[in-house]
mmCIF file with all atom_site columns, C-alpha atoms and ligand atoms in Angstrom:
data_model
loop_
_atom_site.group_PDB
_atom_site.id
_atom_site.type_symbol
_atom_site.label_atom_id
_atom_site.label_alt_id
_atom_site.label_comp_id
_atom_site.label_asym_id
_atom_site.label_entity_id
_atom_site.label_seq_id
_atom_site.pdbx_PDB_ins_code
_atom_site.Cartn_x
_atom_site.Cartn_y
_atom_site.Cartn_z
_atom_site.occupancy
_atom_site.B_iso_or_equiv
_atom_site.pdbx_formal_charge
_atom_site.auth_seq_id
_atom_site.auth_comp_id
_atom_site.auth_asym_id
_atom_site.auth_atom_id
_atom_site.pdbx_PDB_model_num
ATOM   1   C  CA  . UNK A 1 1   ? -53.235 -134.918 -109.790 1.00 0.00 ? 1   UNK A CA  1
ATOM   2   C  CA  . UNK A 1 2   ? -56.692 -133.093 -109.117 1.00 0.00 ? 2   UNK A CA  1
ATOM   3   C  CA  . UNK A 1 3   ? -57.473 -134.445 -106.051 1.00 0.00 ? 3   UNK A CA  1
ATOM   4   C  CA  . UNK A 1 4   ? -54.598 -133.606 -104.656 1.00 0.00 ? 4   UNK A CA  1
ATOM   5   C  CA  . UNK A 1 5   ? -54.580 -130.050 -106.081 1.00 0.00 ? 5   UNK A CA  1
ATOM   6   C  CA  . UNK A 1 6   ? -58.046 -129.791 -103.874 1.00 0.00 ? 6   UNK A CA  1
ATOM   7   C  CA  . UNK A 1 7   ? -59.289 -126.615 -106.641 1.00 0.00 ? 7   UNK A CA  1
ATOM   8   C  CA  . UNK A 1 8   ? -56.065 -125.029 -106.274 1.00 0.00 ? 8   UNK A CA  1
ATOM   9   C  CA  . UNK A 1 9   ? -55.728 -122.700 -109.839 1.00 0.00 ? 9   UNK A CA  1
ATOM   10  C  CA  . UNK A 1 10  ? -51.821 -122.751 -109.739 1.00 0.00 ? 10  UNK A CA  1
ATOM   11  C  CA  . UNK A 1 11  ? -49.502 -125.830 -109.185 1.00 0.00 ? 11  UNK A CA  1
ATOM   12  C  CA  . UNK A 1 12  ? -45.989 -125.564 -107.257 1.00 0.00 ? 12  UNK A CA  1
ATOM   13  C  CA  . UNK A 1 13  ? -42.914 -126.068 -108.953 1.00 0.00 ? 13  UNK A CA  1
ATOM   14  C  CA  . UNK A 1 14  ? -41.547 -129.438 -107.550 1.00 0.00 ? 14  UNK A CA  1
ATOM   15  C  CA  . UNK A 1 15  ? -37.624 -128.262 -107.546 1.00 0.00 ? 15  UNK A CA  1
ATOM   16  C  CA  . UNK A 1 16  ? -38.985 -125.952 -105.052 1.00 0.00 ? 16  UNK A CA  1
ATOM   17  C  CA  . UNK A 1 17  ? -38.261 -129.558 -102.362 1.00 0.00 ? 17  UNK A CA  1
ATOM   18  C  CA  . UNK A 1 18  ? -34.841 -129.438 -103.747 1.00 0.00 ? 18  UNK A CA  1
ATOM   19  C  CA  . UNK A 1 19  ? -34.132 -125.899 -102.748 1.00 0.00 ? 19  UNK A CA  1
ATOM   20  C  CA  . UNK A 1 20  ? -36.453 -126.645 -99.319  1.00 0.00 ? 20  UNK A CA  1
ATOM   21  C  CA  . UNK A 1 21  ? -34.675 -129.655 -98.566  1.00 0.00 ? 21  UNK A CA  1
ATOM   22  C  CA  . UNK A 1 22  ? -30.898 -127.877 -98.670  1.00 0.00 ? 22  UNK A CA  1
ATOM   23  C  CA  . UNK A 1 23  ? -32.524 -125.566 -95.774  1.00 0.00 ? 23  UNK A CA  1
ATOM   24  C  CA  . UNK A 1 24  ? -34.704 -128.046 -94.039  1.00 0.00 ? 24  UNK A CA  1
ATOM   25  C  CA  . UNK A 1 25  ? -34.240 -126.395 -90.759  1.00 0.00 ? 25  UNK A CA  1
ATOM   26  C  CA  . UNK A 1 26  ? -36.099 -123.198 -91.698  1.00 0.00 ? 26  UNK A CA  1
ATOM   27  C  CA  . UNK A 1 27  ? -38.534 -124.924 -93.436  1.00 0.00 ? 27  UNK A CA  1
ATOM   28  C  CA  . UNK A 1 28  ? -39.552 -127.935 -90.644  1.00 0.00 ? 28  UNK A CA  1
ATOM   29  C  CA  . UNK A 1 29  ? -39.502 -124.376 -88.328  1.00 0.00 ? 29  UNK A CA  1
ATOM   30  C  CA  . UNK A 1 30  ? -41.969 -122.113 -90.508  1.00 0.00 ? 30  UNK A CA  1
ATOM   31  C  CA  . UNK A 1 31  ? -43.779 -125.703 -90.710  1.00 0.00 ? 31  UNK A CA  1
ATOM   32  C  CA  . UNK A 1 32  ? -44.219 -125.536 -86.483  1.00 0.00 ? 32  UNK A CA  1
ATOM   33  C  CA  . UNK A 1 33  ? -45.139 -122.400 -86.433  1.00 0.00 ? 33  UNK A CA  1
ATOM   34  C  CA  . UNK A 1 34  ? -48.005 -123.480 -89.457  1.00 0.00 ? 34  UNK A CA  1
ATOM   35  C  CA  . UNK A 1 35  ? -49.401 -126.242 -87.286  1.00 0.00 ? 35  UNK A CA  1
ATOM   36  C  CA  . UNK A 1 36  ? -49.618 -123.698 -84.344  1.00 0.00 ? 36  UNK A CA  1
ATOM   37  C  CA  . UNK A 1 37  ? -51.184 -121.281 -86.045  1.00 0.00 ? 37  UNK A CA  1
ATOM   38  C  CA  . UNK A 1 38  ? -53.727 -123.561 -87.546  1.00 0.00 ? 38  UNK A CA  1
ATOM   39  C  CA  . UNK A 1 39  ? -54.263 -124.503 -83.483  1.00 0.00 ? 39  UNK A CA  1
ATOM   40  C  CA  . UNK A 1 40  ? -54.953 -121.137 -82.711  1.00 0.00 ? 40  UNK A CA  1
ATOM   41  C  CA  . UNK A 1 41  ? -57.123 -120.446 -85.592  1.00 0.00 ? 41  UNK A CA  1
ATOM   42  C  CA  . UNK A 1 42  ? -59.337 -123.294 -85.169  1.00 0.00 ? 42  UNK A CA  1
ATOM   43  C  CA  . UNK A 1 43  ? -59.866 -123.011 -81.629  1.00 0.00 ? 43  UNK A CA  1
ATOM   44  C  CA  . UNK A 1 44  ? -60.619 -118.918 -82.644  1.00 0.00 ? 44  UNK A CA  1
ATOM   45  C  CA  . UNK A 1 45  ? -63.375 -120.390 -84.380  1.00 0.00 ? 45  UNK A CA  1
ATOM   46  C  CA  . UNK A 1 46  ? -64.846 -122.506 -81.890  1.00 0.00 ? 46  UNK A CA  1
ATOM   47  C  CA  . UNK A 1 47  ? -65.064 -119.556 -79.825  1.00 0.00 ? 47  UNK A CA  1
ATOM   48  C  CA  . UNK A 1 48  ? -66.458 -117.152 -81.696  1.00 0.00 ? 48  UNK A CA  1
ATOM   49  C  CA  . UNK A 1 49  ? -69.171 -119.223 -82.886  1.00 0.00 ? 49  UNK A CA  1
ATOM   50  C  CA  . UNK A 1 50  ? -69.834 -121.641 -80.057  1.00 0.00 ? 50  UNK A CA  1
ATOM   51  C  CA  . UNK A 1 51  ? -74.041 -121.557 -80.622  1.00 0.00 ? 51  UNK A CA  1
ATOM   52  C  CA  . UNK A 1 52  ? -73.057 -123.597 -84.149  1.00 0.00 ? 52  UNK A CA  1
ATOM   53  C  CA  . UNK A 1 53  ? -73.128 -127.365 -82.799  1.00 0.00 ? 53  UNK A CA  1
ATOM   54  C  CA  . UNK A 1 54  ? -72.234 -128.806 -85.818  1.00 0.00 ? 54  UNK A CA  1
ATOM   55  C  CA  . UNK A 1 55  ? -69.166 -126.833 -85.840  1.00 0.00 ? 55  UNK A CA  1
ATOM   56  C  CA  . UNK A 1 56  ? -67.892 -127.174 -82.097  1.00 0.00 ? 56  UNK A CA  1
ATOM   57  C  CA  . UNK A 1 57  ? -68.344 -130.929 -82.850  1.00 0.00 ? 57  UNK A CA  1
ATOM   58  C  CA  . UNK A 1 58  ? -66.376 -131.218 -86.181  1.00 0.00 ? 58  UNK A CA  1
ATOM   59  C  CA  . UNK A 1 59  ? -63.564 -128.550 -85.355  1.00 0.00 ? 59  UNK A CA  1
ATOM   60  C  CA  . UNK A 1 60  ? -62.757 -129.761 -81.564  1.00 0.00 ? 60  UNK A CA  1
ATOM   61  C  CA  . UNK A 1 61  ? -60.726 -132.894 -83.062  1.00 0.00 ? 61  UNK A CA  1
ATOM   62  C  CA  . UNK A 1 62  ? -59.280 -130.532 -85.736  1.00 0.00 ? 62  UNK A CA  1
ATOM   63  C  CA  . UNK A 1 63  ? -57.755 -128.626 -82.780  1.00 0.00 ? 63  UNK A CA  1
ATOM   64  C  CA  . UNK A 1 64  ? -56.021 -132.072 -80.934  1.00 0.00 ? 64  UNK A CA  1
ATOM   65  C  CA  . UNK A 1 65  ? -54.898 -132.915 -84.710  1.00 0.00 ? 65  UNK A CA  1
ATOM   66  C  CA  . UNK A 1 66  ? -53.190 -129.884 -85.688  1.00 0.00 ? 66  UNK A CA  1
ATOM   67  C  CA  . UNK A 1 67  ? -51.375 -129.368 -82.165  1.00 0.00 ? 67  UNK A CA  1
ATOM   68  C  CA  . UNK A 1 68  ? -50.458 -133.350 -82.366  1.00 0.00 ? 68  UNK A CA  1
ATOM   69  C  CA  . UNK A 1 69  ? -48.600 -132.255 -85.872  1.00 0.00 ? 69  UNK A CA  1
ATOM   70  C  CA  . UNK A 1 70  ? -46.971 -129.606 -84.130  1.00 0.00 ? 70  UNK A CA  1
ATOM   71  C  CA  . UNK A 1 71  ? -45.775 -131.973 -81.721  1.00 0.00 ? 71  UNK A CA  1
ATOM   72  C  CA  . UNK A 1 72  ? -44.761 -134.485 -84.455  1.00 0.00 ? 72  UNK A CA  1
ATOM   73  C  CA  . UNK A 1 73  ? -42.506 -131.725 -86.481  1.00 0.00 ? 73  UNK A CA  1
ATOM   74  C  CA  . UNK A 1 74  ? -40.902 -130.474 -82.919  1.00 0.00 ? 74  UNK A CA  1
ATOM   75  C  CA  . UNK A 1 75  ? -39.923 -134.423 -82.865  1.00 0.00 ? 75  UNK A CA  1
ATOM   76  C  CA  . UNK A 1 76  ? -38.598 -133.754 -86.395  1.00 0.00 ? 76  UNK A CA  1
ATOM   77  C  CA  . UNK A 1 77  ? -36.453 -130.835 -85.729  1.00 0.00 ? 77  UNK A CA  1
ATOM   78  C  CA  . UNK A 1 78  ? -35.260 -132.725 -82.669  1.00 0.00 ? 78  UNK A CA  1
ATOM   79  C  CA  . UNK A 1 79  ? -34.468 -135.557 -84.329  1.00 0.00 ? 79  UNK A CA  1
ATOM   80  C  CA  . UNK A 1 80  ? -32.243 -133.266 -86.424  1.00 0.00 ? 80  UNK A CA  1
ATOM   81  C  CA  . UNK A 1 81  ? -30.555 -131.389 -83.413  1.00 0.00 ? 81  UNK A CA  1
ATOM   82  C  CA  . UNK A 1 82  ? -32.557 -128.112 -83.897  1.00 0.00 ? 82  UNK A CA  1
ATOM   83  C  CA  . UNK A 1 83  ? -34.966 -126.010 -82.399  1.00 0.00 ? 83  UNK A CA  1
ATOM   84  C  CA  . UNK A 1 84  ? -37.833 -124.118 -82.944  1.00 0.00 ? 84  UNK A CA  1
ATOM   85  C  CA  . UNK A 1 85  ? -36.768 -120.557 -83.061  1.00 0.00 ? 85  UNK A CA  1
ATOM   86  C  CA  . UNK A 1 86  ? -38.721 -117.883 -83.714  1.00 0.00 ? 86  UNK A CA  1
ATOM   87  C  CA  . UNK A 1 87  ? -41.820 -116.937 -85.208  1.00 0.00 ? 87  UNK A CA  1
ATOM   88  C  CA  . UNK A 1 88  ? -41.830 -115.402 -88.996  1.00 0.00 ? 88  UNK A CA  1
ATOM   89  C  CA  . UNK A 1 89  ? -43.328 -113.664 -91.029  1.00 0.00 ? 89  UNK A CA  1
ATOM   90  C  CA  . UNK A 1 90  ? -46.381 -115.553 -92.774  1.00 0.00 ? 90  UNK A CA  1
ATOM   91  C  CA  . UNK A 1 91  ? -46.718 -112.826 -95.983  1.00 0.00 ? 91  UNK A CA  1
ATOM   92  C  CA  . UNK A 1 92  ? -48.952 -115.939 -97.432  1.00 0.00 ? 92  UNK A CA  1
ATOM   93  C  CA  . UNK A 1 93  ? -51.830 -115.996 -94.844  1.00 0.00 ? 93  UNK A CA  1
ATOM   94  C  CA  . UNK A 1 94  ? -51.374 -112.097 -94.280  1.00 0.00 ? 94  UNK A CA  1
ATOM   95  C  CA  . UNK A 1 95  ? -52.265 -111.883 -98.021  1.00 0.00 ? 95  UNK A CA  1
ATOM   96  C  CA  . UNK A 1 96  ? -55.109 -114.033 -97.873  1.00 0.00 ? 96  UNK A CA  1
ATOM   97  C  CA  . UNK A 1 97  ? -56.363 -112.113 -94.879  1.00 0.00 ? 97  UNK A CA  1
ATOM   98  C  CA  . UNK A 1 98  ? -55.952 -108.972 -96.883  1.00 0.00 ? 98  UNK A CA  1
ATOM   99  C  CA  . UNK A 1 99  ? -58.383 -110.478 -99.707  1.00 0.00 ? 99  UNK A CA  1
ATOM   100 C  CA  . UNK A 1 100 ? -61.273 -111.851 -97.115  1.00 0.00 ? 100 UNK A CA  1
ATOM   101 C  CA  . UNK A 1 101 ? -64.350 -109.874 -96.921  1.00 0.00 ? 101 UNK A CA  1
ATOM   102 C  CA  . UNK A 1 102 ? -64.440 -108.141 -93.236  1.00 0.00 ? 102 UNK A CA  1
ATOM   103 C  CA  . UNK A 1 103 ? -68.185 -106.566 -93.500  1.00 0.00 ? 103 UNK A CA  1
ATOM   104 C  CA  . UNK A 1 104 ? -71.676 -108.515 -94.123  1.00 0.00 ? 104 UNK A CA  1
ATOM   105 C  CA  . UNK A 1 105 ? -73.335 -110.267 -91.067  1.00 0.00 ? 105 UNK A CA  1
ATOM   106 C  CA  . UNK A 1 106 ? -71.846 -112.892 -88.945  1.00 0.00 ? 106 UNK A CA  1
ATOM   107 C  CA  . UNK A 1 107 ? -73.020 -115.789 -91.109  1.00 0.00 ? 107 UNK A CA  1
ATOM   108 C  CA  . UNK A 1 108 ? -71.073 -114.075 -94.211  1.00 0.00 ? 108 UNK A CA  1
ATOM   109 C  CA  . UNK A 1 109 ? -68.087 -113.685 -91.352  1.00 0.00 ? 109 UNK A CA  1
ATOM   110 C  CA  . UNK A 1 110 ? -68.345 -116.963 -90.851  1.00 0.00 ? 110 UNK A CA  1
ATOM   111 C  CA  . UNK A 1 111 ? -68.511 -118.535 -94.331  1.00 0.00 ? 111 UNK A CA  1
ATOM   112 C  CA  . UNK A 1 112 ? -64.944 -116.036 -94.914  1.00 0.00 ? 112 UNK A CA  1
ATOM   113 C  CA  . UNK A 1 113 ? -63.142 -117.675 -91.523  1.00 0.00 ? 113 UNK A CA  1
ATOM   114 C  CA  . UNK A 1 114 ? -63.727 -121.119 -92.642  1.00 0.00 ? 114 UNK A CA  1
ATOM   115 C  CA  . UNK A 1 115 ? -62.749 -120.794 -96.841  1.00 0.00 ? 115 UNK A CA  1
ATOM   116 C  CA  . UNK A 1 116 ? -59.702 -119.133 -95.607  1.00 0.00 ? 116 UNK A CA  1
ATOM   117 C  CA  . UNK A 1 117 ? -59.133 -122.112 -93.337  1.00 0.00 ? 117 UNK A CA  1
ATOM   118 C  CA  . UNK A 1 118 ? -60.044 -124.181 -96.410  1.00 0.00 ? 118 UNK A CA  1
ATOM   119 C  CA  . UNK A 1 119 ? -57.655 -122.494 -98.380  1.00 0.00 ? 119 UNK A CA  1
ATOM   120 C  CA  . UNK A 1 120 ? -55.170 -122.605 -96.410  1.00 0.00 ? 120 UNK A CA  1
ATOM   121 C  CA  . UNK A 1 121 ? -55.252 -126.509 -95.760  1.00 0.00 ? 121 UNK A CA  1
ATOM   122 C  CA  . UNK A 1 122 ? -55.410 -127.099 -99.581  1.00 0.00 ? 122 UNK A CA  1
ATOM   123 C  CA  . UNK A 1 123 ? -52.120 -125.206 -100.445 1.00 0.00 ? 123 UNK A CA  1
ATOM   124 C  CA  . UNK A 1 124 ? -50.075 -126.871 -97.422  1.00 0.00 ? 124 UNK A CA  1
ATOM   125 C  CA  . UNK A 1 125 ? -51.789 -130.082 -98.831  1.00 0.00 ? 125 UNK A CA  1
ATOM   126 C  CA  . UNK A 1 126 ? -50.334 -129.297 -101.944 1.00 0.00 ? 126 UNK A CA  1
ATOM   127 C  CA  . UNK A 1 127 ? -47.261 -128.382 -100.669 1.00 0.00 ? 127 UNK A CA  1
ATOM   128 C  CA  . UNK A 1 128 ? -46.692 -131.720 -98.429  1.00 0.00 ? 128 UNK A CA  1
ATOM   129 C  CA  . UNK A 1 129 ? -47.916 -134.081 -101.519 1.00 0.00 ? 129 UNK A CA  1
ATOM   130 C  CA  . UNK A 1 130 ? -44.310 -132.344 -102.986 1.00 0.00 ? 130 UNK A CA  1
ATOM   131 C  CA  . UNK A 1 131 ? -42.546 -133.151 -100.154 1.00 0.00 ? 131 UNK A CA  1
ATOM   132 C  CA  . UNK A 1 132 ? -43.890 -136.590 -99.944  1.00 0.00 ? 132 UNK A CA  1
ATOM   133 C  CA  . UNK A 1 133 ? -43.707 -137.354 -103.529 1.00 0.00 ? 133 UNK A CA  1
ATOM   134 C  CA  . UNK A 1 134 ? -39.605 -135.508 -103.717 1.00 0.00 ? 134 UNK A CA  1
ATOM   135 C  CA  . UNK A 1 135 ? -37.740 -135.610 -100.371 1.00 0.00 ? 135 UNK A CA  1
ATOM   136 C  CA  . UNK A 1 136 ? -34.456 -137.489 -100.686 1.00 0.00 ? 136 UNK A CA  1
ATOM   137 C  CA  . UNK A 1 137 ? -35.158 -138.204 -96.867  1.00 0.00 ? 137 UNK A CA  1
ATOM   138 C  CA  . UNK A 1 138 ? -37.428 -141.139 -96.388  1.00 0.00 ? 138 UNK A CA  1
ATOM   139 C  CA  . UNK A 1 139 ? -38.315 -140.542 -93.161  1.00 0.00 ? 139 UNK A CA  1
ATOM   140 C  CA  . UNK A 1 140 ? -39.476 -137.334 -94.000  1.00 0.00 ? 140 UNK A CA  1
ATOM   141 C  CA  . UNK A 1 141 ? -41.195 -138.452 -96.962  1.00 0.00 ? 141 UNK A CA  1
ATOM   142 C  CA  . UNK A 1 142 ? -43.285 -140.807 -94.662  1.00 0.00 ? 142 UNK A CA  1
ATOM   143 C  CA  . UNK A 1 143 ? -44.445 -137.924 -92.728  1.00 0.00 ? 143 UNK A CA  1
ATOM   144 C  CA  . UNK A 1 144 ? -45.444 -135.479 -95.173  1.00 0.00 ? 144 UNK A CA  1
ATOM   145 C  CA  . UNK A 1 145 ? -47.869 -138.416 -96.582  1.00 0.00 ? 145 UNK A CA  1
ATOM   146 C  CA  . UNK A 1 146 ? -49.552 -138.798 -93.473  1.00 0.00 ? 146 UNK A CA  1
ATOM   147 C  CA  . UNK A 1 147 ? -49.632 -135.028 -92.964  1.00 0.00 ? 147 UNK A CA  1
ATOM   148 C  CA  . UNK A 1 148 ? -51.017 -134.566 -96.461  1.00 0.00 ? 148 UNK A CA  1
ATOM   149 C  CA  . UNK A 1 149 ? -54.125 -137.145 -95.519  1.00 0.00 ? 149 UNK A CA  1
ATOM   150 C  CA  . UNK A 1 150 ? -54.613 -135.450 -92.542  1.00 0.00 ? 150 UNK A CA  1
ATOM   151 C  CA  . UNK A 1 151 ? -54.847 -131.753 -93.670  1.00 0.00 ? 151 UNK A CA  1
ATOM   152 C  CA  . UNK A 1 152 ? -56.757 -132.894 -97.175  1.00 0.00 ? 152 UNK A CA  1
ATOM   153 C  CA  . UNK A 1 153 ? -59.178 -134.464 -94.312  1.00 0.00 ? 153 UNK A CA  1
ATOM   154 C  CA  . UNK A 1 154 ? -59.346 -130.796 -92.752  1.00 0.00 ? 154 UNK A CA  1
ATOM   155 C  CA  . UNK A 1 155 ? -59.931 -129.185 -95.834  1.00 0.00 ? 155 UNK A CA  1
ATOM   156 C  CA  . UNK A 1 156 ? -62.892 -130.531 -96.531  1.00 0.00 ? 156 UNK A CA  1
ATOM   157 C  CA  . UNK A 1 157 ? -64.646 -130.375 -93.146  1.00 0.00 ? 157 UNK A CA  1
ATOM   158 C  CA  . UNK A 1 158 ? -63.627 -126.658 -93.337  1.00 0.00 ? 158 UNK A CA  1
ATOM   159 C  CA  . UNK A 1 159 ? -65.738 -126.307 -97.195  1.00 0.00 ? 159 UNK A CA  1
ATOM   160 C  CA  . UNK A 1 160 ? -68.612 -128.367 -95.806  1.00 0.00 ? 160 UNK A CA  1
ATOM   161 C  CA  . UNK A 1 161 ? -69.289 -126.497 -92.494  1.00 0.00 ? 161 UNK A CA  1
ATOM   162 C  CA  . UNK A 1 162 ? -69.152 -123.060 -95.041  1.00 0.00 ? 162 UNK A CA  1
ATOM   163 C  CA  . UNK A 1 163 ? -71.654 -124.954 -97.434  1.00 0.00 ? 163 UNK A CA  1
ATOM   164 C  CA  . UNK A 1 164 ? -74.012 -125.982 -94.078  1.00 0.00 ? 164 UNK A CA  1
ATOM   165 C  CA  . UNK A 1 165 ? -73.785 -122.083 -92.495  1.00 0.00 ? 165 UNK A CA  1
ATOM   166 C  CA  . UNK A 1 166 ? -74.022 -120.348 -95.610  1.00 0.00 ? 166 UNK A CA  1
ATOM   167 C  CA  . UNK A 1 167 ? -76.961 -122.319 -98.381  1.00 0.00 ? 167 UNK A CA  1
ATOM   168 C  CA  . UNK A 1 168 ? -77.901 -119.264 -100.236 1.00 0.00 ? 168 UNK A CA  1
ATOM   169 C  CA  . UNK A 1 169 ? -75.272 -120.564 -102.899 1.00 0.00 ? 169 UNK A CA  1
ATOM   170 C  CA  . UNK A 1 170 ? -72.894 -117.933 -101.874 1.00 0.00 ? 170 UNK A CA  1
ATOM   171 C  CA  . UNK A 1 171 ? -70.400 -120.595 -101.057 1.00 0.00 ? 171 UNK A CA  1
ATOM   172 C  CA  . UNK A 1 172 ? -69.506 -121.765 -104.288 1.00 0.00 ? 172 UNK A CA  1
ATOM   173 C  CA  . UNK A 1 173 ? -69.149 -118.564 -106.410 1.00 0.00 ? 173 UNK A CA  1
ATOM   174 C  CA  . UNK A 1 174 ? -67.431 -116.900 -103.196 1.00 0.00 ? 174 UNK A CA  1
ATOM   175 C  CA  . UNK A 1 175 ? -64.847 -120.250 -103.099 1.00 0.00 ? 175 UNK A CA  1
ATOM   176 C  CA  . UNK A 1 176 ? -64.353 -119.694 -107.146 1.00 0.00 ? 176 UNK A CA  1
ATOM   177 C  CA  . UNK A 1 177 ? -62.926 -116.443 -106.329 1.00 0.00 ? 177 UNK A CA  1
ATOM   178 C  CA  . UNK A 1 178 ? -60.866 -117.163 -103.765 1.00 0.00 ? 178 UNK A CA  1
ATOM   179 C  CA  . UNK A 1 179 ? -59.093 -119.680 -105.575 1.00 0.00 ? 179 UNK A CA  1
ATOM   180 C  CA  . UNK A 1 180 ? -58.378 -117.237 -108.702 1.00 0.00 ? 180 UNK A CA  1
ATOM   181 C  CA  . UNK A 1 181 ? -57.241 -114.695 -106.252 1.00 0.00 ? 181 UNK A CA  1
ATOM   182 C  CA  . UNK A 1 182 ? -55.075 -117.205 -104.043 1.00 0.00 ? 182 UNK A CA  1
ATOM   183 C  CA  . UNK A 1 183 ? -53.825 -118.157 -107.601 1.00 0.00 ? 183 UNK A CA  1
ATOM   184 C  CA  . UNK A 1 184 ? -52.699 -114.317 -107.932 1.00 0.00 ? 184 UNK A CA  1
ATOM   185 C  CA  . UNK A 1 185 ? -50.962 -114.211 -104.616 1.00 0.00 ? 185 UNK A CA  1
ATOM   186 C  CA  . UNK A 1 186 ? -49.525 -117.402 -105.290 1.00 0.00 ? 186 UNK A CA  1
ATOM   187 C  CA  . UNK A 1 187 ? -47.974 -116.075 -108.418 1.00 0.00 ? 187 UNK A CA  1
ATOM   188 C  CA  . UNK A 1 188 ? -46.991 -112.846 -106.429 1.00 0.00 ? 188 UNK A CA  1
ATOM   189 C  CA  . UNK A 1 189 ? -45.040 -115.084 -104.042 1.00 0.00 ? 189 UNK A CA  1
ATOM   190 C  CA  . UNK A 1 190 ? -42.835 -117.452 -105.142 1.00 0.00 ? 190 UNK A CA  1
ATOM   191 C  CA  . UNK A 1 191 ? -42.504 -120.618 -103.197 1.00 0.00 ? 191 UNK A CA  1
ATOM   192 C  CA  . UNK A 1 192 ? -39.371 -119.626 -100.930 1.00 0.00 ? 192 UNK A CA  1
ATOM   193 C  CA  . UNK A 1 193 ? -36.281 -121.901 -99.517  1.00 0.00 ? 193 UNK A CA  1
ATOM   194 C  CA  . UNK A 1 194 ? -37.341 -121.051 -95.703  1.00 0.00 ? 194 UNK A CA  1
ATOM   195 C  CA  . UNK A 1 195 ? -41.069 -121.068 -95.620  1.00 0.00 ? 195 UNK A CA  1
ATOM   196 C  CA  . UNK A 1 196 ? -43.729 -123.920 -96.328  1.00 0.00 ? 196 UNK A CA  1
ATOM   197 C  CA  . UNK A 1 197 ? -46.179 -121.260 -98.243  1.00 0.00 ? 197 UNK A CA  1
HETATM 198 FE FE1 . FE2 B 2 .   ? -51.832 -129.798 -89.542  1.00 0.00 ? 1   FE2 B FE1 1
HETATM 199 FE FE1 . FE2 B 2 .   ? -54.982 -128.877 -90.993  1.00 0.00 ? 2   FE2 B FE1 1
#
């Protein structure tokens, strides 16, 4: 259970899949628009820090992978006779971006961009390990494993770049509270039937 739980201080209720899997349209939707936004992100990050080599090399692949997932759930919502629909609210990530430090110099911006990304990657592994380990759907099941791998994968490259930009420790205690206080928002936001966070 650990390593899948990637730090994470709070642990989703499984029946949440049974209530997520009656509305499986919303949810394989809110799931696009995830794997879009973790695109966009990414790529943000490429360009706003494009003198940091070791970055541009390990996030470039990041960016094929998460639009490739994006691609793979539009199959899945296909496959069901739906479409993507609109954009919603994401009052998960706009929390998180409410609790990441926005002053400091660029290094400190850039240790903040990527244990957000972290974060984010660790709680939608968490959440596809559920859906893996309590879909009814087989098919399904199959697909949230591989995405779990994949973003678990992403997760870490995202805590090691922080740890290589940012060795003045500041990492680690900074990561410790941004678990406790994803743990907080987590707690302030229960896992809903329409959205993946
Ligand atoms: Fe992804
Ligand atoms: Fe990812």
């Amino acid at each position: 259970m650990k390593t899948f739980t990637l730090g994470l201080k709070l642990a989703t209720d499984p029946s949440w899949v049974n209530i997520a899997e009656m509305n499986i349209e919303d949810i394989l939707v809110d799931h696009a628009y995830c794997e879009q936004k973790a695109t966009s992100s990414t790529i943000s990050l490429i360009v706003q820090f494009p003198d940091k080599q070791e970055l541009v090399e390990q996030l470039t692949p990041i960016v094929a992978e998460e639009w490739h997932h994006f691609e793979l759930v539009i199959a899945e919502l296909r496959k069901r006779g739906f479409r993507l629909g609109t954009r919603r609210a994401d009052h998960y990530v706009k929390a998180l971006q409410s609790i990441t430090k926005t002053g400091g110099d660029r290094a400190d911006q850039l240790r903040e961009k990527l244990l957000l990304s972290a974060l984010i990657e660790a709680r939608s592994c968490e959440r596809f390990r559920l859906l893996w380990k309590y879909l009814d759907d087989q098919a399904l099941q199959e697909f949230y494993y591989e995405l779990m791998v994949a973003e678990a994968g992403h997760y870490k490259v995202f805590l090691s770049l922080a740890k290589i930009y940012r060795s003045d420790g500041s990492v680690e205690s900074r990561w410790k509270e941004l678990l406790a206080q994803e743990a907080e928002i987590m707690n302030a936001l229960p896992p809903r039937r329409d959205r993946l966070h």
